[in-house]
Amino acid sequence: MTKKYDFLIIGAGPAGMTAAIYASRAGLKTAMIESGAPGGKLLKTNEISNWPGITSEPGSQLAMDMFQHSTSFGAVYEYGKVVEIKADSLDPTSEKQVLCEDGTIFQAPAVLVATGTRERLMNIPGEAQNIGRGISYCAVCDGAFFRDQEVAVIGGGNASLEEAVYLTNFASKVSILMRREVFRADQIAIDAAKANPKIEIIQNVIPTEILDDGKHVNGLKIMDVKTKEEQTLSVSGIFPYIGADPVTGFLKSLDVLDQQGYMVVNSSMETKVPLLYGAGDVCQKGLRQVVTAVNDGAIAAQDAFHKLKA
Ligand code: NDP
């Protein structure tokens, strides 16, 4: 089945949803193709406190409000898992083809990729078989399963510290494990974690193995990177927040990615393939935030509108 639009957006996170608002308001026949629930990382964020105008709000609420807004001017939500984009890198007028896993083909002259990033795995023994059995990459989704239990959070970035504080609503103790002594987080997040009596911060350690009883995680082996000493923490939950990688596998045949797999775009959010755009966390950029993602989405949609109507 082939479906035709003016403007296709892949990924319905903040960047994609904002692009949908701008494109549909401008009169472009617009669809957002998404393989999960709309909202992107907002759905995994307990509290958003840096969205101007709203001091604090659950991420899921902002996601819901953005989604309603994004479809209110005619943009539609299409379910689909994109596996490839075919585009003529020289001809700006040619239709791009967006191929989905189920065989559906979407066609449009302008395509925006706003697929964000996916959490990095630790790649240690015991990880693969324990995902969903004690290992979770989403504290907001799974934190409540660990009421009165001890859990570990891996990483010293904003995500790790913020989610560790959130987990103290349920867990009896939260150990934050950092491989260095230097945080990669904002001071406000560091202060909140340090001030929380349920949190212990253990520095200079890396996780080496996840232990289980055949059904569920029951321990985590860690190693001191300086002394090489090993110890086992008796935790039943492990939340790795060690960064993320861009979701761009379906773009590999087009020469629009940097060495890390992030999209390379110009100031109009356009790649070197005419009318192929990137927006949000999936792009090479310095600051990955909701506010910068929505900015990208608006710029991309507006640029596409001007070029399509020219
Ligand atoms: P970051 O890349 O910022 O932090 C990752 C952390 O994990 C670092 O402490 C890093 O250590 C550590 N790490 C990486 N690999 C390993 C490993 N193999 N084993 C152990 N530790 C490891 O990722 P985040 O997901 O926290 O954040 C991603 C982006 O999103 C950032 O730009 C962040 O600022 C932003 N963000 C902003 C929020 C906000 O403003 N409220 C909330 C959440 C995220 P090292 O430092 O040694 O590399």
XYZ file of C-alpha atoms and ligand atoms in Angstrom:
358
model
C 0.000 0.000 0.000
C 1.321 3.468 -0.884
C 0.194 6.567 1.003
C 0.998 10.054 -0.279
C 1.575 13.208 1.739
C 3.272 16.598 1.280
C 5.311 16.333 4.462
C 6.200 13.170 6.345
C 7.544 13.236 9.873
C 9.188 10.137 11.275
C 8.951 10.123 15.065
C 6.281 11.794 17.221
C 8.389 13.241 20.014
C 8.522 16.975 20.787
C 10.475 17.755 17.574
C 8.145 15.764 15.314
C 4.956 16.993 16.974
C 6.047 20.630 16.701
C 6.875 20.142 13.025
C 3.390 18.668 12.574
C 1.815 21.801 14.055
C 3.797 24.158 11.823
C 3.418 22.103 8.627
C -0.305 21.424 8.973
C -1.080 25.017 9.966
C 0.754 26.080 6.802
C -1.549 23.830 4.772
C 0.753 20.896 4.035
C -0.814 17.442 4.037
C 1.167 16.055 6.941
C 1.603 12.705 8.699
C 3.665 11.626 11.695
C 4.851 8.028 11.405
C 5.536 6.494 14.812
C 6.048 2.948 16.068
C 5.191 3.683 19.686
C 3.065 6.040 21.721
C 3.455 9.734 20.842
C 5.619 11.741 23.221
C 9.094 10.299 22.791
C 11.322 10.723 25.842
C 8.679 12.896 27.516
C 6.856 9.663 28.306
C 9.864 8.435 30.244
C 10.386 11.662 32.148
C 8.786 12.043 35.527
C 8.865 15.821 35.799
C 9.689 18.540 33.274
C 10.850 21.689 35.006
C 12.599 23.533 32.197
C 9.751 24.065 29.735
C 9.222 27.832 29.781
C 5.909 28.907 31.235
C 5.295 25.736 33.195
C 7.358 25.489 36.360
C 6.813 21.770 36.733
C 4.650 19.204 34.977
C 4.728 15.419 34.450
C 6.378 14.552 31.122
C 3.398 12.373 30.171
C 1.032 15.358 30.554
C 3.145 17.575 28.303
C 3.318 14.702 25.787
C -0.459 14.343 25.766
C -1.019 18.089 25.380
C 1.542 18.281 22.561
C -0.033 15.329 20.770
C -3.526 16.829 20.896
C -2.123 20.095 19.614
C -0.090 18.403 16.868
C -3.164 16.792 15.292
C -5.503 19.760 15.762
C -4.701 21.384 12.397
C -5.109 18.253 10.300
C -1.824 16.364 10.708
C -2.437 12.637 11.134
C -0.756 9.935 13.176
C 0.249 6.853 11.175
C 1.534 3.711 12.856
C 4.691 2.394 11.223
C 8.209 1.145 11.877
C 10.408 2.731 9.243
C 13.133 0.496 7.822
C 14.447 2.598 4.932
C 14.200 5.967 3.240
C 14.859 6.170 -0.474
C 15.740 9.592 -1.810
C 17.441 11.029 -4.843
C 20.265 13.038 -3.342
C 20.485 15.376 -6.333
C 16.919 15.978 -7.485
C 15.020 18.238 -5.045
C 11.716 17.664 -6.832
C 11.705 13.870 -6.591
C 9.349 12.100 -4.204
C 10.976 10.370 -1.249
C 9.879 6.871 -0.308
C 9.574 5.859 3.314
C 9.436 2.075 3.626
C 7.907 0.438 6.707
C 8.445 -3.007 8.194
C 4.882 -4.130 7.350
C 5.353 -3.261 3.659
C 3.539 0.070 3.717
C 5.214 2.734 1.590
C 4.758 6.407 2.392
C 5.633 8.966 -0.262
C 6.288 12.688 0.055
C 8.550 15.324 -1.475
C 9.673 16.423 2.025
C 10.600 14.158 4.935
C 11.657 15.042 8.463
C 13.451 12.500 10.651
C 12.847 13.114 14.362
C 13.486 9.672 15.787
C 15.610 10.755 18.748
C 17.958 8.435 20.578
C 17.772 5.017 22.212
C 19.289 4.197 25.614
C 22.715 2.587 25.513
C 23.144 -0.951 26.830
C 25.857 -1.805 29.384
C 26.920 -4.901 27.397
C 27.866 -6.951 30.456
C 27.038 -10.565 31.351
C 23.521 -11.005 32.695
C 22.106 -7.892 31.008
C 20.300 -9.279 27.979
C 18.368 -11.985 29.829
C 17.334 -9.693 32.679
C 15.790 -6.814 30.755
C 12.276 -6.614 32.191
C 13.287 -8.950 35.050
C 14.946 -6.287 37.173
C 16.765 -4.220 34.554
C 14.803 -1.244 33.342
C 15.694 1.745 31.215
C 12.658 3.708 32.404
C 12.273 4.625 36.072
C 8.959 6.351 35.415
C 7.538 3.209 33.811
C 8.888 0.618 36.257
C 9.937 2.383 39.476
C 6.810 1.365 41.368
C 7.758 -2.332 40.984
C 10.661 -1.721 43.376
C 8.786 -0.513 46.443
C 10.875 -1.016 49.604
C 13.666 -2.679 47.601
C 17.259 -1.640 46.930
C 18.124 -0.537 43.410
C 21.173 0.733 41.523
C 21.274 3.506 38.934
C 24.254 3.570 36.570
C 25.741 6.849 35.288
C 26.499 10.343 36.514
C 24.521 12.402 33.982
C 21.270 14.357 34.288
C 19.107 11.351 33.483
C 20.769 9.143 36.068
C 20.585 11.672 38.898
C 17.037 12.817 38.179
C 15.710 9.290 37.861
C 17.581 8.201 40.997
C 15.780 10.911 42.966
C 12.481 9.791 41.429
C 13.177 6.171 42.414
C 13.493 7.174 46.081
C 9.685 7.536 46.020
C 9.568 3.734 45.970
C 12.919 2.101 46.728
C 14.353 1.788 50.237
C 17.818 2.687 48.924
C 19.197 3.905 45.599
C 22.900 3.509 44.810
C 24.189 5.752 42.022
C 27.234 4.159 40.410
C 29.641 6.424 38.545
C 32.743 5.388 36.658
C 34.509 8.674 37.482
C 34.354 11.326 40.201
C 33.066 13.951 37.784
C 29.339 14.357 37.179
C 28.012 15.115 33.708
C 24.873 16.729 35.164
C 23.520 20.180 36.074
C 24.342 21.433 39.572
C 20.670 21.412 40.575
C 20.435 17.688 39.818
C 23.694 16.970 41.659
C 22.525 18.894 44.728
C 19.164 17.108 44.782
C 20.781 13.670 44.601
C 23.373 14.482 47.250
C 20.734 15.864 49.610
C 18.510 12.787 49.386
C 18.999 10.515 52.424
C 17.990 7.408 50.457
C 20.747 7.922 47.864
C 24.306 6.676 48.107
C 26.739 7.806 45.423
C 29.541 5.349 44.711
C 32.270 6.745 42.465
C 35.034 5.159 40.376
C 33.155 1.912 39.818
C 31.845 0.103 36.766
C 29.217 -2.638 36.628
C 30.741 -5.977 35.565
C 27.992 -8.590 35.919
C 24.311 -8.858 36.736
C 23.288 -11.701 38.992
C 19.875 -13.340 39.140
C 18.033 -16.242 40.738
C 16.785 -17.558 37.408
C 13.704 -15.354 37.508
C 14.778 -11.930 38.676
C 17.843 -9.777 39.319
C 19.245 -10.237 42.819
C 22.660 -8.620 42.619
C 25.124 -6.483 40.720
C 28.861 -7.042 40.637
C 30.874 -3.845 40.435
C 34.595 -3.174 40.142
C 36.593 -0.251 41.485
C 38.383 1.119 38.426
C 41.411 2.199 40.488
C 41.970 -0.757 42.846
C 40.272 -3.393 40.606
C 38.542 -4.659 43.755
C 35.157 -6.264 43.143
C 32.084 -6.238 45.338
C 28.486 -7.353 44.946
C 25.539 -5.090 45.686
C 22.329 -6.824 46.779
C 19.946 -4.981 44.506
C 16.780 -6.201 42.823
C 16.537 -3.334 40.352
C 19.107 -1.866 37.961
C 18.475 1.302 35.969
C 21.261 2.074 33.454
C 21.361 5.723 32.348
C 24.673 5.732 30.527
C 23.737 7.851 27.546
C 22.044 7.121 24.269
C 22.655 6.537 20.581
C 20.745 8.044 17.636
C 18.014 5.996 15.964
C 19.200 6.352 12.374
C 19.831 2.797 11.124
C 17.253 3.275 8.353
C 19.264 6.231 6.985
C 22.518 4.354 6.483
C 22.231 4.219 2.683
C 22.032 8.035 2.515
C 25.215 9.931 3.267
C 23.700 12.214 5.941
C 25.166 10.857 9.222
C 28.295 11.659 11.210
C 30.611 8.979 12.629
C 28.414 8.503 15.706
C 25.299 8.109 13.566
C 23.809 11.559 14.286
C 22.224 13.466 11.385
C 24.213 16.332 9.946
C 21.940 19.278 9.100
C 22.336 22.953 8.190
C 20.723 25.923 9.946
C 17.406 25.128 8.197
C 17.620 21.585 9.646
C 18.058 20.238 6.086
C 20.540 17.488 5.279
C 22.583 17.568 2.094
C 19.703 15.642 0.468
C 17.250 18.362 -0.588
C 14.018 18.360 1.486
C 15.277 15.649 3.840
C 15.373 17.165 7.318
C 16.461 16.182 10.812
C 15.180 17.616 14.100
C 15.682 17.028 17.805
C 18.020 14.640 19.596
C 18.751 12.655 16.412
C 20.820 15.580 15.070
C 24.432 16.458 15.703
C 24.066 19.253 18.312
C 25.285 20.607 21.623
C 22.147 20.690 23.752
C 19.551 17.909 23.673
C 16.463 19.296 25.405
C 12.740 19.578 24.763
C 13.097 23.282 23.988
C 15.831 22.723 21.420
C 13.902 19.851 19.833
C 10.743 21.900 19.311
C 12.861 24.706 17.870
C 14.319 22.307 15.296
C 10.898 20.955 14.357
C 9.464 24.414 13.718
C 12.439 25.481 11.572
C 12.347 22.285 9.477
C 8.597 22.480 8.809
C 8.751 26.151 7.878
C 11.677 25.591 5.525
C 9.902 22.678 3.839
C 6.759 24.774 3.438
C 8.645 27.608 1.753
C 10.496 25.260 -0.600
C 7.416 23.217 -1.519
C 5.320 26.316 -2.221
C 8.111 28.082 -4.143
P 25.040 11.569 29.540
O 25.824 11.185 28.344
O 24.919 13.005 29.877
O 25.653 10.830 30.828
C 25.958 9.476 30.775
C 26.609 9.047 32.074
O 26.845 7.634 32.003
C 27.955 9.702 32.325
O 28.138 9.866 33.708
C 28.933 8.651 31.775
O 30.195 8.676 32.382
C 28.239 7.378 32.160
N 28.600 6.226 31.326
C 28.654 6.188 29.968
N 28.984 4.937 29.554
C 29.136 4.187 30.668
C 29.465 2.834 30.901
N 29.686 1.968 29.885
N 29.534 2.391 32.173
C 29.295 3.231 33.200
N 28.971 4.538 33.057
C 28.896 5.003 31.800
O 23.610 10.871 29.332
P 22.150 11.257 29.884
O 21.271 10.170 29.374
O 22.164 11.532 31.322
O 21.769 12.612 29.125
C 21.713 12.662 27.702
C 21.407 14.110 27.287
O 20.092 14.484 27.727
C 22.359 15.101 27.946
O 22.592 16.146 27.035
C 21.580 15.605 29.146
O 21.979 16.885 29.605
C 20.153 15.603 28.602
N 19.190 15.457 29.692
C 18.714 16.597 30.263
C 17.819 16.552 31.311
C 17.367 17.847 31.914
O 17.856 18.896 31.548
N 16.423 17.838 32.826
C 17.315 15.264 31.820
C 17.918 14.102 31.194
C 18.817 14.219 30.158
P 31.368 9.649 31.849
O 30.996 11.023 32.310
O 32.583 9.093 32.509
O 31.396 9.511 30.364
